[in-house]
Amino acid sequence: MIQLTNVSKTYEVGDQPVHALVDVTERIQTGEFVAIMGSSGSGKSTLLNLLGCLLRPSAGSYTLNGQDIGTLSDVELSRLRQKFIGFIFQSFHLVPRLTAAGNVELPMMFAGISTSERQRRAREALEAVGLTERAKHLPAQLSVGQRQRVVIARATIMRPQLILADEPTGNLDRASSEQILKLLDQLHAQGQTLIMVTHEVDVARRAERVLVIDDGQIVQRIKSDALIRDPVLHPAVK
Amino acid sequence: MTFRDYLAFAIKALRGHPVRTLMCVSGVSIGIAAVAMLTALGEGARRYVISEFSAIGSNLLIILPGKTETTGALPGFGGVPHDLTLNDVKVLRREIPSLEFVAPITVGTETVRRQERRRQVPVVGTTTDFIHARKLRMGLGQFLPPSDLDRGAPIVVLGKRVADELFPNKNPLGELVRISDWRMRVIGVLAERGTQLAMNMDDVVFVPVATGMKIFNRHSLFRILIKVHSFVELKTACQKVVTIIIERHGEEDITCVTQAAVVSTFSTILTALTLGLAAIGAISLSVAGVGVMNVMLMAVSDRTEEVGLLKSLGARNRQILTVFLTEATLLTLAGGVIGLALGYGTVAVTTTLYPAIPASTPLWATGSVLVASIMVGMIFGVLPARRAARLDPVEAMEPRT
Ligand SMILES: Nc1ncnc2c1ncn2[C@@H]1O[C@H](COP(=O)(O)OP(=O)(O)OP(=O)(O)O)[C@@H](O)[C@H]1O
Ligand SMILES: [Mg+2]
């Protein structure tokens, strides 16, 4: 479903080019759960944002479901994000003045789904993450773990084919992290394609496959059960 | 995303900053109130003038000595107008019998005395027709009787206030007063009328036209009032009058003005005045607009992260633009509604307390003020909204340090 071919991403800062991704070629199948690891500044977020159609590659091609992203207009990219992609962020990005339900409804609102349909689906999604009681709460009235569950409800509400998570447990304590990872496991079990950036080996283990990235390049691809047997990891992971 | 969604989203956002929202709305409402009040004043003046004229009727012609347009003649070389005389009036009456009346007018200021009481007032020398021309009513006695133009009878009709001052507690009919050195008998007193066309009719005295010319020692009339039977005759009557006068004077040295022309001139001037006042109000409105722009720029800056999020969720640039434009427009529309209420409320209170101030709120202003308030929101909201719509989602969502 995902095919990256010789993808590079270069940021221009002044006249100093920053090569965030260099010649990345990778294929990810529908239903896969992939973790991306690597040291800070190695290009993990850049890769994820590119997969999420928030960035266009500077070179190479990215095809999602057979569509070449590089050829699409801004409006078409927006539509793609709306229909096919759900984001989970480390720092949640909830709209503070909207309730949990209001936040979950947001993608549906911009997609033009009717109010009653929105409310019904938001209720179901919040129920699925165990927050039925908290639907009317504002983000500030929720614990960080609960906030991330609202974000998961929002990311899944449009039933996207691809869910991208950038350090989803980065701001959470152990117990909350476990809850979030359980939810991701569930999604994966339902056949959802998941790509997750993480620093932690324990978290990466939940995935099927791990990509280790360093200096904008994929330097290692390992099966996650190999992580359990504590293989020789690329130094970038440590 | 429906209009209602945008509205609900905008209202929630504005509620999030109640103080900011309130300040901004009150700024706009002051601007709108200024526009509403100033246009009300201008429009009031226009309506006042028109009602004054229309109370008199519009079948009147006014003949003035002198030509208002440039004739091409050099001053002093045949450009000096001939006097407009009682003989001109007589000829007009004879030659154009279709005129309802031809009333000569001469005006001066003289002292009217009775014993030790005296009063300086405008003295109008005219004929019996004047009372019909100006639609005046008598309080006591009668107006100047119909008589020969040349007969300067020593009779006078007093305005209400003149009569009250000269004859407190006494019926003035049949009594004598002195005007300048002339002794005159009071034959009537006008009913109270107040100001008409900038002249207080209660403070005027009327004498026969020949008497007036003798008192002022003048040969020329101030003007001639002509009434025709119907509005459609105005133009041809004017032409006939001018032709006859040219024949008599040898040149066109009079101006014939129709009441309608005067009214429309005034109306044009006062409409321009109203627009000018509206423009002054619009300045304060544009200041409020800049305030709206500032508030919206602040909002965009505060909500950069939110904009990035919305984009990542699939919101299109156009939708982001609409989100912020809706907010700006809502701010100014709220200001517009409150401002209108404020402005019209002030006008209503003012006109109740001081009925003399002519102010009326024109319907077109209500509509255009509301439209203006929406426009201000759209215009001053565009810049901030565009800034939001153009944000790069990845950069916008980055935590700012
Ligand atoms: N908008 C940008 N403009 C310029 N350079 C950028 C931009 N975004 C990222 N970079 C650079 O690209 C490189 C990769 O950044 P990226 O955010 O993808 O790293 P990361 O692996 O996610 O790091 P972290 O673990 O700290 O989140 C870094 O050197 C970074 O400085
Ligand atoms: Mg990152």
XYZ file of C-alpha atoms and ligand atoms in Angstrom:
671
model
C 0.000 0.000 0.000
C 2.926 2.312 0.676
C 5.840 2.512 -1.716
C 8.706 4.939 -1.172
C 11.211 4.992 -3.996
C 14.489 6.910 -3.619
C 12.724 9.539 -1.514
C 14.744 12.496 -0.282
C 13.649 15.479 1.723
C 15.847 18.540 1.909
C 15.008 21.620 3.947
C 16.507 24.895 2.873
C 17.578 26.924 5.887
C 19.025 30.115 4.483
C 21.367 28.777 1.802
C 22.293 25.821 3.991
C 20.481 22.650 2.826
C 19.473 20.190 5.559
C 19.147 16.661 4.226
C 16.489 15.215 6.516
C 15.835 12.143 4.355
C 18.275 10.712 1.864
C 17.322 8.194 -0.820
C 14.821 6.207 1.205
C 13.249 3.200 -0.492
C 10.755 1.157 1.496
C 7.548 -0.781 1.064
C 4.878 -1.142 3.759
C 1.982 -3.539 3.302
C -1.634 -3.043 4.278
C -2.220 -4.162 7.848
C 1.425 -3.886 8.885
C 2.443 -2.387 12.233
C 5.805 -0.698 11.746
C 7.910 1.109 14.326
C 10.488 3.715 13.375
C 13.448 4.219 15.694
C 16.454 6.436 15.581
C 18.267 9.152 17.433
C 17.030 12.685 17.722
C 17.252 14.628 14.476
C 17.664 11.482 12.396
C 14.565 12.240 10.288
C 11.825 10.132 11.930
C 9.225 12.898 12.106
C 10.095 14.044 8.615
C 9.473 10.519 7.316
C 6.164 10.303 9.188
C 4.961 13.706 7.983
C 5.875 12.731 4.468
C 3.916 9.482 4.803
C 1.045 11.594 6.170
C 1.021 13.803 3.080
C 1.887 16.887 5.138
C 5.133 17.202 3.175
C 6.058 16.474 -0.391
C 9.297 14.670 -1.203
C 12.097 16.822 -2.630
C 13.086 13.902 -4.849
C 11.891 10.366 -5.476
C 8.327 9.153 -5.413
C 5.792 8.202 -2.787
C 2.787 6.196 -3.857
C -0.080 5.617 -1.467
C -2.689 3.166 -2.709
C -1.310 3.530 -6.209
C -1.544 7.337 -6.177
C 1.655 9.318 -6.715
C 1.612 11.958 -3.975
C 4.067 14.215 -5.767
C 1.587 14.923 -8.536
C -1.344 15.890 -6.316
C -2.541 19.429 -5.597
C -2.849 20.858 -2.082
C -6.590 20.312 -2.115
C -6.160 16.703 -3.194
C -3.607 16.155 -0.424
C -6.077 17.590 2.095
C -8.736 15.185 0.864
C -6.281 12.311 1.127
C -5.434 13.202 4.724
C -9.095 13.509 5.510
C -10.067 10.134 4.111
C -7.018 7.898 4.427
C -4.840 9.104 7.267
C -5.209 9.473 11.020
C -2.585 11.214 13.153
C -1.639 10.615 16.766
C 0.771 13.192 18.201
C 3.107 13.174 21.154
C 1.656 16.467 22.388
C -1.972 15.534 21.573
C -2.970 18.722 19.704
C -6.480 18.911 21.104
C -8.466 22.129 20.613
C -8.688 23.398 24.206
C -12.116 25.066 23.946
C -13.819 21.983 22.466
C -15.018 19.041 24.536
C -13.639 15.545 24.023
C -16.599 14.814 21.765
C -16.124 18.129 19.941
C -12.501 17.282 19.242
C -13.399 13.824 17.982
C -16.020 15.377 15.686
C -13.553 17.818 14.074
C -12.399 15.682 11.114
C -16.016 14.827 10.342
C -17.036 18.475 10.499
C -14.475 19.483 7.879
C -15.545 16.475 5.820
C -19.115 17.781 5.792
C -20.734 14.935 7.709
C -24.101 15.795 9.256
C -24.336 16.794 12.911
C -26.385 13.805 14.014
C -24.065 11.364 12.255
C -21.089 13.138 13.815
C -22.506 12.859 17.308
C -23.372 9.205 16.888
C -19.940 8.269 15.588
C -18.078 10.362 18.178
C -20.035 8.616 20.926
C -19.075 5.214 19.545
C -15.424 6.184 19.140
C -15.191 7.524 22.687
C -16.847 4.380 23.947
C -14.233 2.305 22.130
C -11.448 4.094 24.025
C -13.344 3.891 27.335
C -14.227 7.589 27.649
C -18.031 7.507 27.421
C -18.277 9.382 30.716
C -15.836 12.044 29.628
C -17.407 13.070 26.336
C -18.420 16.496 27.660
C -15.086 17.251 29.348
C -12.628 19.793 28.058
C -9.051 18.610 27.404
C -7.812 20.491 30.458
C -10.206 18.439 32.613
C -8.714 15.157 31.403
C -5.545 13.318 32.431
C -2.800 13.114 29.824
C -3.585 9.427 29.247
C -7.240 10.266 28.681
C -6.252 13.054 26.313
C -4.241 10.635 24.204
C -7.225 8.286 24.095
C -9.355 11.156 22.782
C -6.682 11.690 20.119
C -6.888 7.997 19.147
C -10.665 8.273 18.895
C -10.195 11.311 16.646
C -7.546 9.572 14.527
C -9.789 6.584 13.868
C -13.096 8.405 13.428
C -12.858 8.667 9.629
C -11.860 4.964 9.450
C -8.564 5.774 7.753
C -6.438 3.149 6.042
C -3.280 4.440 7.668
C -2.631 5.626 11.213
C 0.574 7.519 11.930
C 1.737 7.995 15.510
C 4.710 10.224 16.398
C 5.887 9.140 19.848
C 2.347 8.514 21.094
C 3.576 7.546 24.554
C 6.293 10.165 24.773
C 4.385 12.290 27.296
C 2.771 9.471 29.231
C 3.550 7.495 32.382
C 3.944 3.729 32.229
C 0.317 2.829 33.012
C -1.136 5.312 30.527
C 1.379 4.191 27.919
C 0.244 0.641 28.372
C -3.384 1.643 27.804
C -2.495 3.488 24.630
C -0.375 0.620 23.327
C -3.236 -1.805 24.057
C -5.515 0.344 21.927
C -2.954 0.380 19.127
C -2.631 -3.423 19.428
C -6.388 -3.677 19.089
C -6.390 -1.524 15.968
C -3.641 -3.629 14.525
C -5.587 -6.780 15.316
C -8.505 -5.320 13.344
C -6.238 -5.056 10.319
C -5.329 -1.388 10.639
C -2.045 -0.257 9.076
C 0.010 1.497 11.765
C 3.302 3.345 11.630
C 4.716 4.589 14.902
C 7.807 6.567 15.790
C 9.298 5.738 19.172
C 12.467 6.028 21.198
C 11.750 3.089 23.423
C 12.676 -0.466 22.581
C 9.823 -1.736 24.762
C 7.356 0.230 22.737
C 8.894 -0.689 19.403
C 8.506 -4.342 20.348
C 4.728 -4.067 19.990
C 5.212 -3.586 16.250
C 5.873 -6.354 13.759
C 8.769 -4.674 12.117
C 11.254 -1.974 13.085
C 12.987 0.484 10.782
C 16.101 2.066 12.244
C 16.877 5.419 10.733
C 20.066 7.423 11.002
C 21.027 10.646 9.289
C 18.048 10.437 6.988
C 18.672 6.887 5.874
C 17.176 3.551 6.853
C 20.142 1.739 8.274
C 18.488 -1.387 9.676
C 15.252 -3.346 9.205
C 14.456 -5.914 11.873
C 11.550 -8.155 12.883
C 10.313 -7.078 16.294
C 10.690 -10.582 17.775
C 14.366 -10.078 17.051
C 14.215 -7.126 19.452
C 13.054 -9.492 22.182
C 16.085 -11.658 21.659
C 18.148 -8.464 22.083
C 19.919 -8.493 18.741
C 22.815 -6.371 17.771
C 21.064 -3.059 17.444
C 22.325 -0.163 15.438
C 24.003 2.296 17.807
C 21.432 4.885 16.830
C 18.774 3.003 18.788
C 20.615 3.090 22.070
C -18.807 22.000 6.399
C -22.057 23.923 6.648
C -22.610 27.592 7.397
C -23.949 26.597 10.799
C -20.761 24.670 11.552
C -18.637 27.706 10.745
C -20.895 29.872 12.872
C -20.823 27.546 15.866
C -17.057 27.126 15.564
C -16.546 30.907 15.369
C -18.812 31.624 18.313
C -16.916 29.141 20.487
C -13.619 30.712 19.462
C -14.855 34.243 20.236
C -16.244 33.120 23.590
C -12.809 31.829 24.429
C -11.566 35.425 24.641
C -14.493 37.378 26.094
C -12.576 40.563 26.919
C -10.886 40.780 23.548
C -14.173 40.071 21.784
C -16.077 42.617 23.828
C -13.539 45.389 23.244
C -13.495 44.714 19.555
C -17.286 44.609 19.251
C -17.652 47.847 21.207
C -15.100 49.543 18.955
C -17.101 48.574 15.899
C -20.391 49.506 17.527
C -19.128 53.013 18.283
C -18.143 53.439 14.649
C -21.485 52.146 13.436
C -23.358 54.301 15.947
C -21.459 57.339 14.655
C -22.448 56.565 11.088
C -26.063 55.991 12.105
C -26.315 59.207 14.121
C -24.600 61.420 11.578
C -26.648 60.135 8.648
C -29.778 60.552 10.741
C -28.873 64.175 11.292
C -28.192 64.827 7.609
C -31.288 63.001 6.469
C -33.323 64.839 9.101
C -32.158 68.158 7.712
C -33.105 67.111 4.185
C -36.563 65.950 5.187
C -37.094 69.097 7.207
C -36.356 71.338 4.239
C -38.506 69.306 1.893
C -41.426 69.295 4.289
C -41.099 73.051 4.728
C -41.315 73.576 1.001
C -43.999 71.048 0.352
C -46.166 72.665 3.029
C -46.256 75.659 0.736
C -47.052 73.763 -2.400
C -45.080 73.248 -5.519
C -47.017 75.243 -8.107
C -45.052 78.384 -7.349
C -42.689 80.381 -9.530
C -40.310 82.909 -8.067
C -39.113 85.802 -10.224
C -35.863 87.415 -9.057
C -34.274 90.506 -10.514
C -30.908 89.806 -12.152
C -29.711 86.791 -14.051
C -27.958 84.108 -12.082
C -26.164 82.541 -15.018
C -23.389 84.531 -16.641
C -24.801 86.412 -19.609
C -21.432 87.100 -21.171
C -21.958 90.825 -20.681
C -19.187 92.665 -18.883
C -20.211 94.048 -15.515
C -21.285 97.661 -15.937
C -21.950 97.320 -19.646
C -25.612 96.520 -19.957
C -25.266 93.869 -17.272
C -27.048 95.971 -14.677
C -30.548 94.560 -14.237
C -33.546 96.742 -14.650
C -35.756 97.180 -11.646
C -38.540 94.716 -11.251
C -41.508 97.017 -10.820
C -45.199 97.027 -10.024
C -45.777 97.802 -13.700
C -44.113 94.520 -14.585
C -46.580 92.811 -12.264
C -49.498 94.582 -13.892
C -48.359 93.592 -17.381
C -47.821 89.978 -16.352
C -51.312 89.855 -14.863
C -52.804 91.299 -18.030
C -50.786 89.318 -20.583
C -50.974 85.900 -18.915
C -54.485 85.588 -17.551
C -54.011 81.836 -16.957
C -51.845 82.530 -13.868
C -53.662 81.925 -10.591
C -51.987 84.937 -9.048
C -49.014 87.242 -9.384
C -47.913 88.572 -6.001
C -45.226 91.253 -5.737
C -43.032 91.279 -2.645
C -40.888 93.994 -1.134
C -39.041 93.461 2.142
C -37.317 95.732 4.637
C -36.607 95.989 8.329
C -38.363 98.749 10.236
C -39.269 99.686 13.764
C -42.901 99.123 14.666
C -44.085 101.265 17.560
C -47.134 101.665 19.734
C -46.781 104.266 22.427
C -43.550 103.447 24.271
C -43.441 99.853 23.017
C -41.285 99.253 19.977
C -39.923 96.372 18.051
C -37.620 96.013 15.058
C -39.163 93.542 12.627
C -39.090 92.536 8.983
C -41.819 94.365 7.076
C -43.215 92.587 4.049
C -45.067 94.599 1.421
C -47.268 92.352 -0.655
C -50.819 91.637 -1.762
C -53.719 89.559 -0.600
C -52.387 86.535 -2.525
C -49.404 86.120 -0.219
C -51.484 84.415 2.457
C -52.424 81.715 -0.065
C -48.907 81.433 -1.403
C -47.540 80.680 2.024
C -50.614 78.885 3.339
C -50.809 81.127 6.393
C -53.896 81.389 8.602
C -55.434 84.377 10.327
C -55.878 84.569 14.074
C -57.875 87.791 14.208
C -59.417 90.085 11.608
C -58.403 89.748 7.984
C -55.293 89.714 5.773
C -54.498 92.496 3.290
C -57.686 92.962 1.200
C -57.635 92.697 -2.590
C -57.038 96.155 -3.955
C -55.382 98.249 -6.636
C -51.617 97.624 -6.744
C -50.764 101.318 -6.581
C -53.005 102.055 -3.641
C -50.838 102.303 -0.580
C -53.475 102.038 2.116
C -52.182 102.681 5.667
C -53.128 99.261 6.980
C -51.072 96.513 8.580
C -51.347 92.828 9.501
C -49.257 91.784 12.498
C -47.481 88.539 13.214
C -48.631 86.843 16.391
C -45.645 87.756 18.522
C -45.510 91.342 17.311
C -49.179 91.714 18.237
C -48.637 90.153 21.663
C -45.751 92.471 22.441
C -47.307 95.676 21.244
C -50.769 94.884 22.567
C -50.500 92.884 25.764
C -53.992 92.202 27.093
C -55.629 94.236 24.360
C -57.355 93.481 21.103
C -55.198 95.187 18.473
C -57.879 95.245 15.760
C -58.603 98.803 14.670
C -55.739 100.216 16.736
C -52.965 102.348 15.304
C -49.237 101.543 15.163
C -46.339 103.475 13.695
C -43.995 101.981 11.166
C -41.078 104.281 10.558
C -43.005 107.613 10.315
C -46.195 106.128 8.988
C -49.310 105.618 11.020
C -51.082 102.386 10.178
C -54.299 100.728 11.267
C -54.161 97.096 12.370
C -56.658 95.055 10.343
C -55.569 91.565 11.298
C -53.262 89.292 13.297
C -51.828 86.041 11.901
C -52.339 82.787 13.698
C -49.216 81.475 15.341
C -47.025 79.744 12.735
C -43.402 79.703 13.877
C -40.499 79.499 11.463
C -41.238 79.022 7.799
C -38.379 78.920 5.297
C -35.976 80.410 7.798
C -38.264 83.354 8.606
C -40.232 83.525 11.825
C -43.730 84.318 10.611
C -44.806 85.404 14.096
C -42.267 88.186 13.998
C -43.258 89.803 10.693
C -45.708 92.532 9.749
C -47.474 92.812 6.394
C -48.470 95.973 4.577
C -49.842 96.593 1.042
C -47.014 96.474 -1.482
C -47.328 100.157 -2.493
C -47.227 101.135 1.194
C -44.109 99.070 1.675
C -42.329 100.696 -1.279
C -43.199 104.108 0.137
C -41.917 103.192 3.596
C -38.659 101.789 2.197
C -38.497 104.515 -0.420
C -37.838 101.948 -3.136
C -38.951 101.362 -6.703
C -37.769 97.854 -7.240
C -39.472 94.739 -5.968
C -37.624 92.112 -3.964
C -39.271 89.371 -6.005
C -42.515 88.291 -7.580
C -44.350 85.142 -6.549
C -46.453 83.499 -9.227
C -48.779 80.595 -8.767
C -50.003 78.470 -11.655
C -53.050 76.219 -11.600
C -51.178 72.996 -12.015
C -47.685 71.675 -11.786
C -47.454 70.955 -15.535
C -47.924 74.635 -16.417
C -44.825 75.691 -14.478
C -42.403 75.489 -17.354
C -44.476 77.267 -19.998
C -45.456 79.925 -17.466
C -41.809 80.550 -16.775
C -41.074 80.900 -20.481
C -43.985 83.301 -20.988
C -42.911 85.453 -18.054
C -39.351 85.649 -19.318
C -40.511 86.554 -22.854
C -42.689 89.398 -21.582
C -39.963 90.768 -19.333
C -37.391 90.645 -22.158
C -39.849 92.615 -24.292
C -40.206 95.208 -21.560
C -36.599 95.429 -20.369
C -34.866 94.754 -23.665
C -32.856 91.890 -22.222
C -33.181 88.857 -19.999
C -32.415 90.397 -16.631
C -34.568 88.227 -14.394
C -34.369 84.712 -13.122
C -37.367 82.458 -12.957
C -37.039 79.729 -10.384
C -39.551 76.994 -9.800
C -40.205 75.799 -6.311
C -39.443 72.258 -7.450
C -36.005 73.322 -8.664
C -35.272 74.946 -5.325
C -36.394 71.853 -3.475
C -34.339 69.551 -5.633
C -31.265 71.755 -5.270
C -31.621 71.735 -1.509
C -32.258 68.034 -1.525
C -29.112 67.406 -3.564
C -27.001 69.574 -1.292
C -28.345 67.940 1.821
C -27.939 64.445 0.428
C -24.308 65.318 -0.227
C -24.111 66.577 3.336
C -25.551 63.306 4.614
C -23.027 61.316 2.612
C -20.259 63.558 3.909
C -21.369 62.938 7.466
C -21.582 59.222 6.750
C -18.009 59.384 5.470
C -16.882 60.988 8.717
C -18.578 58.151 10.578
C -16.912 55.705 8.233
C -13.519 56.944 9.360
C -14.237 55.872 12.908
C -15.556 52.622 11.460
C -12.328 51.997 9.611
C -10.385 52.612 12.809
C -12.552 49.913 14.366
C -11.760 47.765 11.330
C -8.062 48.024 12.040
C -8.888 46.925 15.584
C -10.673 43.894 14.197
C -7.661 43.094 12.059
C -5.402 43.274 15.089
C -7.608 41.012 17.129
C -7.790 38.511 14.299
C -4.022 38.586 13.813
C -3.681 37.848 17.509
C -6.172 35.029 17.195
C -4.300 33.497 14.271
C -1.029 33.764 16.137
C -2.576 32.222 19.269
C -4.084 29.413 17.285
C -1.259 28.611 14.901
C -0.994 25.129 16.363
C -4.735 24.631 15.992
C -4.586 25.653 12.337
C -1.824 23.120 11.755
C -3.905 20.444 13.441
C -7.016 21.260 11.394
C -4.953 21.002 8.233
C -3.546 17.640 9.287
C -7.134 16.504 9.830
C -7.929 17.362 6.220
C -9.226 20.948 6.484
C -8.600 22.732 3.201
C -7.050 26.200 2.978
C -10.380 27.609 1.882
C -12.080 26.170 4.943
C -9.443 27.665 7.263
C -9.918 31.003 5.506
C -13.667 30.792 6.020
C -13.237 29.874 9.689
C -11.331 33.094 10.408
C -13.386 35.288 8.082
C -16.532 34.087 9.833
C -15.044 35.122 13.157
C -14.075 38.573 11.891
C -17.448 39.110 10.255
C -19.269 37.955 13.354
C -17.317 40.497 15.398
C -18.241 43.374 13.096
C -21.814 42.251 12.543
C -22.377 42.093 16.295
C -20.809 45.548 16.503
C -23.098 46.676 13.686
C -26.294 45.501 15.361
C -25.315 46.946 18.739
C -24.095 50.157 17.088
C -27.347 50.594 15.186
C -29.367 50.110 18.344
C -27.062 52.552 20.122
C -27.187 55.131 17.317
C -30.919 54.960 16.743
C -31.567 54.868 20.459
C -29.577 58.064 20.862
C -31.426 59.651 17.957
C -34.791 58.636 19.404
C -33.929 59.984 22.860
C -32.521 63.204 21.409
C -35.519 63.919 19.217
C -37.855 63.218 22.121
C -35.964 65.584 24.416
C -35.259 68.203 21.760
C -37.955 67.998 19.072
C -36.384 71.017 17.365
C -33.378 68.951 16.248
C -34.296 67.490 12.901
C -33.083 63.907 12.869
C -34.588 60.916 11.224
C -33.086 57.572 10.504
C -33.238 56.799 6.800
C -34.111 53.236 5.909
C -31.333 53.006 3.332
C -28.848 53.833 6.077
C -29.994 50.920 8.235
C -29.413 48.490 5.422
C -26.183 49.991 4.229
C -24.795 50.281 7.752
C -25.365 46.572 8.312
C -23.847 45.776 4.952
C -20.953 48.088 5.816
C -20.325 46.301 9.095
C -20.202 42.953 7.305
C -17.880 44.424 4.688
C -15.548 45.791 7.358
C -15.263 42.309 8.844
C -14.601 40.743 5.462
C -12.076 43.352 4.366
C -10.130 43.616 7.589
C -10.481 39.892 8.245
C -8.975 38.840 4.935
C -5.365 39.509 5.818
C -5.360 37.511 9.077
C -7.490 34.740 7.563
C -5.158 34.432 4.581
C -2.223 34.284 6.923
C -3.885 31.378 8.741
C -4.852 29.588 5.539
C -1.297 29.728 4.233
C 0.354 28.309 7.337
C 2.442 25.227 6.761
C 0.830 22.455 8.816
C 4.065 20.829 9.987
C 5.663 24.087 11.087
C 2.429 25.312 12.645
C 2.148 22.223 14.823
C 5.698 22.363 16.076
C 5.793 23.399 19.720
C 7.015 26.993 19.786
C 9.977 27.801 21.947
N 11.068 22.712 8.994
C 12.375 22.394 9.036
N 13.266 23.255 8.530
C 14.578 22.974 8.532
N 15.086 21.857 9.036
C 14.239 20.959 9.563
C 12.835 21.180 9.598
N 12.251 20.129 10.189
C 13.249 19.285 10.503
N 14.431 19.775 10.149
C 15.723 19.121 10.295
O 15.656 17.855 9.679
C 16.302 16.889 10.461
C 15.336 15.777 10.821
O 14.354 16.294 11.715
P 13.177 15.432 12.322
O 12.259 16.323 13.042
O 12.612 14.594 11.238
O 13.977 14.520 13.358
P 13.420 13.465 14.402
O 14.066 12.189 14.089
O 11.952 13.481 14.413
O 13.990 14.012 15.765
P 13.325 13.961 17.229
O 13.559 12.581 17.725
O 14.116 14.940 18.010
O 11.886 14.298 17.086
C 16.865 17.605 11.664
O 18.231 17.895 11.417
C 16.070 18.869 11.733
O 16.874 19.907 12.253
Mg 10.417 13.992 15.827
